[in-house]
Coordinates of C-alpha atoms in Angstrom, one line a residue:
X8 CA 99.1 87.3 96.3
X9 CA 102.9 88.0 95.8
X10 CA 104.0 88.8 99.5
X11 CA 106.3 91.5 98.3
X12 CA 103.6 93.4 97.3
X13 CA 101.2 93.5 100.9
X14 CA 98.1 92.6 100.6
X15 CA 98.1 88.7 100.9
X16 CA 94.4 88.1 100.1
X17 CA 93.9 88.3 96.0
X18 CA 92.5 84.7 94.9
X19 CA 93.2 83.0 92.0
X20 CA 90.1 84.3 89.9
X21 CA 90.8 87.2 91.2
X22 CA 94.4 87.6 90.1
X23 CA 93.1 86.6 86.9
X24 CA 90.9 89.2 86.0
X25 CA 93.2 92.1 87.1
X26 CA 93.8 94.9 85.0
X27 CA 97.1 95.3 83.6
X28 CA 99.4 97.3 85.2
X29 CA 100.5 100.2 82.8
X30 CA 104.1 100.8 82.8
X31 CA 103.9 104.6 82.7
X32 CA 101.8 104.6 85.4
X33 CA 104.2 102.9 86.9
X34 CA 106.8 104.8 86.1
X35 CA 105.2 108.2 87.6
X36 CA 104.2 106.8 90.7
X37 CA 107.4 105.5 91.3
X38 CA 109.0 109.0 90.3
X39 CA 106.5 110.3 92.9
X40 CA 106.9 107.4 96.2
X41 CA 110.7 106.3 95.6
X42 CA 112.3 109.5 96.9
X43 CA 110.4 109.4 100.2
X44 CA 111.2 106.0 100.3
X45 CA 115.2 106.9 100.2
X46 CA 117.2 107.3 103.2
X47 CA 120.9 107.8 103.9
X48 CA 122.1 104.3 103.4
X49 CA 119.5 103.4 100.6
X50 CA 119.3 104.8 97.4
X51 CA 116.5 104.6 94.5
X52 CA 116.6 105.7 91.3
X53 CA 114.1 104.8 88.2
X54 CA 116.9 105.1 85.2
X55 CA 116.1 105.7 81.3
X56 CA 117.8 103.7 79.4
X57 CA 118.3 104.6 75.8
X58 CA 115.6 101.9 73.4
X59 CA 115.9 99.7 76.3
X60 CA 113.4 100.4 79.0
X61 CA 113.6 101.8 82.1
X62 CA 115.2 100.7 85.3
X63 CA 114.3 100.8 88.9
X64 CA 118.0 100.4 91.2
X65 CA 117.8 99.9 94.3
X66 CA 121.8 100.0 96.1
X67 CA 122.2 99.7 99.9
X68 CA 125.6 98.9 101.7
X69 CA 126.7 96.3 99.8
X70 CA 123.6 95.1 97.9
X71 CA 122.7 96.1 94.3
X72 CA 119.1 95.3 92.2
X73 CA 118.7 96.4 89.3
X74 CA 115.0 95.6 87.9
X75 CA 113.2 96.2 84.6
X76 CA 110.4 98.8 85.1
X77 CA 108.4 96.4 83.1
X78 CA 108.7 93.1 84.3
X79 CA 107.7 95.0 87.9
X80 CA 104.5 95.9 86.2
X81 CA 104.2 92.8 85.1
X82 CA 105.3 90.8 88.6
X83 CA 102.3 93.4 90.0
X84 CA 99.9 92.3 87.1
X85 CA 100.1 88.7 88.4
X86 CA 99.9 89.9 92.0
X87 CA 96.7 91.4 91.6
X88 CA 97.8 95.1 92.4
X89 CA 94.8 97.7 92.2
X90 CA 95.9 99.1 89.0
X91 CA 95.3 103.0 90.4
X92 CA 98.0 105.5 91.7
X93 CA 97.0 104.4 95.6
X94 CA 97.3 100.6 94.9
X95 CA 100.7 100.7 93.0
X96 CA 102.4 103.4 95.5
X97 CA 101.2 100.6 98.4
X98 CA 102.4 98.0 96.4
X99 CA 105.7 99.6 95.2
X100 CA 106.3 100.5 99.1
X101 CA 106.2 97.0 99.7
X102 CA 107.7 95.4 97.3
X103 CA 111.2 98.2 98.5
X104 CA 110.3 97.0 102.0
X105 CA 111.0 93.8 101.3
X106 CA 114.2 94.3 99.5
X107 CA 117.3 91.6 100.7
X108 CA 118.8 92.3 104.0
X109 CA 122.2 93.7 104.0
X110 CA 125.3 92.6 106.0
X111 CA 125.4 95.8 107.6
X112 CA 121.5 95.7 108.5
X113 CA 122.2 92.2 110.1
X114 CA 125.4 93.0 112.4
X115 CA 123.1 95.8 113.4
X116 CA 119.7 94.7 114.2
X117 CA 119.6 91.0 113.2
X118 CA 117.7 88.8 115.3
X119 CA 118.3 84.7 115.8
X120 CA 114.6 82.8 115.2
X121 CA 114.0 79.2 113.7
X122 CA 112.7 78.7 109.9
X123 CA 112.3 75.9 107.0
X124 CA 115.8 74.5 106.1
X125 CA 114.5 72.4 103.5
X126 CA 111.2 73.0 100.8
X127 CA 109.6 70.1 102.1
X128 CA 109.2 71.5 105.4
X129 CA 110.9 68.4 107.8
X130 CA 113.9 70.5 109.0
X131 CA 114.5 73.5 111.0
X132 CA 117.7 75.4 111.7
X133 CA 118.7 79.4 112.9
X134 CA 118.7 82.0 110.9
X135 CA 118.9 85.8 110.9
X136 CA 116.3 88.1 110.3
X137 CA 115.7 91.9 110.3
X138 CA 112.6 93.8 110.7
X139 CA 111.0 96.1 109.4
X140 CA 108.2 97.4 110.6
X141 CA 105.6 94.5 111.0
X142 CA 107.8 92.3 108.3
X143 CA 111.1 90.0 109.7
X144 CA 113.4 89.5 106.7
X145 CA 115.9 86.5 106.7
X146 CA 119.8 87.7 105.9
X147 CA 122.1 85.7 103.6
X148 CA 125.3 86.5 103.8
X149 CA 126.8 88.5 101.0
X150 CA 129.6 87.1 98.9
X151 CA 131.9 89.8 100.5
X152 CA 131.0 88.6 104.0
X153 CA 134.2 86.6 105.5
X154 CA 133.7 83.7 108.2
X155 CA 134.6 85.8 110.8
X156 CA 132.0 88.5 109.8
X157 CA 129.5 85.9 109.6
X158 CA 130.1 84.8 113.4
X159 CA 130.0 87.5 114.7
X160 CA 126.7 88.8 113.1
X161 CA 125.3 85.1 114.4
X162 CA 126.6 85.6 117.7
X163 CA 125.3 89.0 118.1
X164 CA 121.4 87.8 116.9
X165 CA 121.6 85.2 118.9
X166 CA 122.2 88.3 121.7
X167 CA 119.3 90.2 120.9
X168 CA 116.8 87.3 120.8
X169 CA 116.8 87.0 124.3
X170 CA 115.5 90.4 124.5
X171 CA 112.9 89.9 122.0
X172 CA 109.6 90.6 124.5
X173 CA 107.3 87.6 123.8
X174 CA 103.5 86.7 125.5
X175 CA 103.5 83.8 127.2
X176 CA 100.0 81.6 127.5
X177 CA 99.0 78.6 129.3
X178 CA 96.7 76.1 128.0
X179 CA 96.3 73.1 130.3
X180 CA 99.8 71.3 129.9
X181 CA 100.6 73.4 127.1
X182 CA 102.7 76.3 126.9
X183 CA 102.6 79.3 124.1
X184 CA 104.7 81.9 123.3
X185 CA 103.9 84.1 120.7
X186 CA 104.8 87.7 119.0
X187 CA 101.9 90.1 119.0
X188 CA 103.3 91.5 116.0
X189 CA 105.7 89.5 113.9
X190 CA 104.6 86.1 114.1
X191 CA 108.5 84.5 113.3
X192 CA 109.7 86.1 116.2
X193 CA 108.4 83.8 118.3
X194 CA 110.9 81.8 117.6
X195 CA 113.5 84.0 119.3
X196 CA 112.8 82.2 122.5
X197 CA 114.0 79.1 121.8
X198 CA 118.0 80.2 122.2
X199 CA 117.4 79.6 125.7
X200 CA 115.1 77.1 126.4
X201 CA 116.0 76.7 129.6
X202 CA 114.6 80.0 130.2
X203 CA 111.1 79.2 128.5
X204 CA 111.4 76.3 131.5
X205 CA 111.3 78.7 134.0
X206 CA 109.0 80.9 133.0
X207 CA 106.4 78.3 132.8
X208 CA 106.8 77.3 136.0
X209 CA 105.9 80.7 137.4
X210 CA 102.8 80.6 135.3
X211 CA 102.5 77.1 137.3
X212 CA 103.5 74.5 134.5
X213 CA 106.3 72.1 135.8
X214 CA 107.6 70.1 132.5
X215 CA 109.9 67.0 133.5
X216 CA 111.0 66.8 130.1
X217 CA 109.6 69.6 128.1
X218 CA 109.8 69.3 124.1
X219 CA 108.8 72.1 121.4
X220 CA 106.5 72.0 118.6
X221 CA 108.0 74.8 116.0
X222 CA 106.4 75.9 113.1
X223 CA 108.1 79.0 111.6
X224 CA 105.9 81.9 111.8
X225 CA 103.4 80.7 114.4
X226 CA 103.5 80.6 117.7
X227 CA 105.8 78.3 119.6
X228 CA 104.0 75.1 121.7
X229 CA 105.6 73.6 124.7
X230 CA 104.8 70.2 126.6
X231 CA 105.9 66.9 127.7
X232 CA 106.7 64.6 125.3
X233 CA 103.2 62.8 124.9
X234 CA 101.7 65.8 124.6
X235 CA 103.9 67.6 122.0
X236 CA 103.5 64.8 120.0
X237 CA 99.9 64.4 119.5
X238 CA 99.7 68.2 119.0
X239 CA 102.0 67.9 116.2
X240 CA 99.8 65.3 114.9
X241 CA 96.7 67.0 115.6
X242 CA 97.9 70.5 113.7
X243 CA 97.3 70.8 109.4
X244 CA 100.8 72.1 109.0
X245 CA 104.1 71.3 109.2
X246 CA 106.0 71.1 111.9
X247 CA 109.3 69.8 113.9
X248 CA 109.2 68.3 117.7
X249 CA 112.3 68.3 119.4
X250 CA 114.1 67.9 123.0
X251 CA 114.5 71.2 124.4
X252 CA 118.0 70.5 124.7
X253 CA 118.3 69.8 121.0
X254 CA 117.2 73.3 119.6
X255 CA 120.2 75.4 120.9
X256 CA 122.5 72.8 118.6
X257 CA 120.5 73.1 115.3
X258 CA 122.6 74.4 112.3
X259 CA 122.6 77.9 110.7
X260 CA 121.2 78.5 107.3

């Protein structure tokens, strides 16, 4: 199922044989959820356009989307949306929740974690996010957004991650840290590694040369080199292993 929309657990046959999603239903739950939705800095409107369909805008700070009422019914269609006023307003609520992050949201509240830099999944670099509730959304930088702006709201997310509040586990010569609530955020640890060293020695792990295993949005597995390695080989997904003194110099995205 289409992320945007919640859920996450439609199948394929499933999706398949979903009702359609009627636009004028669409169009009056969204006249009924968008307003409570709306807050000081975000604005949502459904607009009538004249023999040309409605609109849903969404305009925050800097950010503007504008979207065709009907290709949303038609992106829920293919998500597998309930097609009945409590299934679209759930959906609809997500699909605003996950709206792009904007540069103001990011100076304010971004975070510094690790994710995919490439498709294929082989590379990982830093990136901001913003949460929202139990979602973490990455930030790109608007076109308006100068260099300096940039570094600053980099600098500043790189701040806050060592305040993110992670559990720490020991398994044998393995250490995990995790969120409890937004897996990504795991990540946040690794922009002091050195850290992450001494915290597992007080839970009694001495690491002579400790290297990471990260794959974005799971936990986080440290161990010595041997180790790491055969856990990356062991896992199904993904994944990168590096020096812990290699993570701090990984690029932005």
């Amino acid at each position: 199922m289409d992320d945007r929309f919640g859920g996450g657990s439609a199948g394929l046959l499933q999706r398949l044989r979903a009702p359609r999603i009627d636009v004028a239903d669409l169009r009056e739950v969204a006249d009924a959820v968008l307003p409570s939705l709306a807050t000081t800095r975000l604005r949502l409107d459904v607009v009538q356009r004249s023999g040309a369909g409605s609109l849903v805008v969404l305009e925050e700070d800097e950010r503007r989307l504008r979207v065709h009422l009907s290709e949303l019914a038609d992106d829920m269609t293919r998500a597998g949306v309930a097609p009945t006023p409590d299934g679209i307003a759930a959906a609809l609520s997500s699909w605003v929740a996950h709206r792009p992050v904007t540069d103001v949201a990011a100076a304010a509240a971004g975070t510094a974690v690790l994710d995919w830099s490439d498709r294929n999944r082989t590379a990982v670099g830093w990136r901001v996010v913003v949460r929202r509730g139990d979602l973490a959304l990455p930030w790109t930088p608007s076109r308006e957004a100068g260099d300096d702006a940039v570094h600053r709201t980099r600098s500043a997310a790189t701040g806050r991650s060592h305040d993110v509040r992670l559990d720490l586990r020991v398994e044998g010569p393995v250490a995990l840290w995790s969120h409890r609530d937004v897996a990504v955020l795991a990540t946040a640890a690794l922009v002091a590694p050195e850290q992450m060293l001494a915290a597992a020695a007080s839970a009694g792990l001495l690491f002579d040369d400790m290297h990471v295993v990260v794959t974005p949005h799971r936990p986080v597995a440290c161990a010595g080199p041997a180790i790491a390695a055969r856990l990356a080989g062991e896992t199904p997904e993904a994944s990168v292993t590096l020096p812990w003194r290699g993570v701090v110099d990984l690029p932005w995205l």
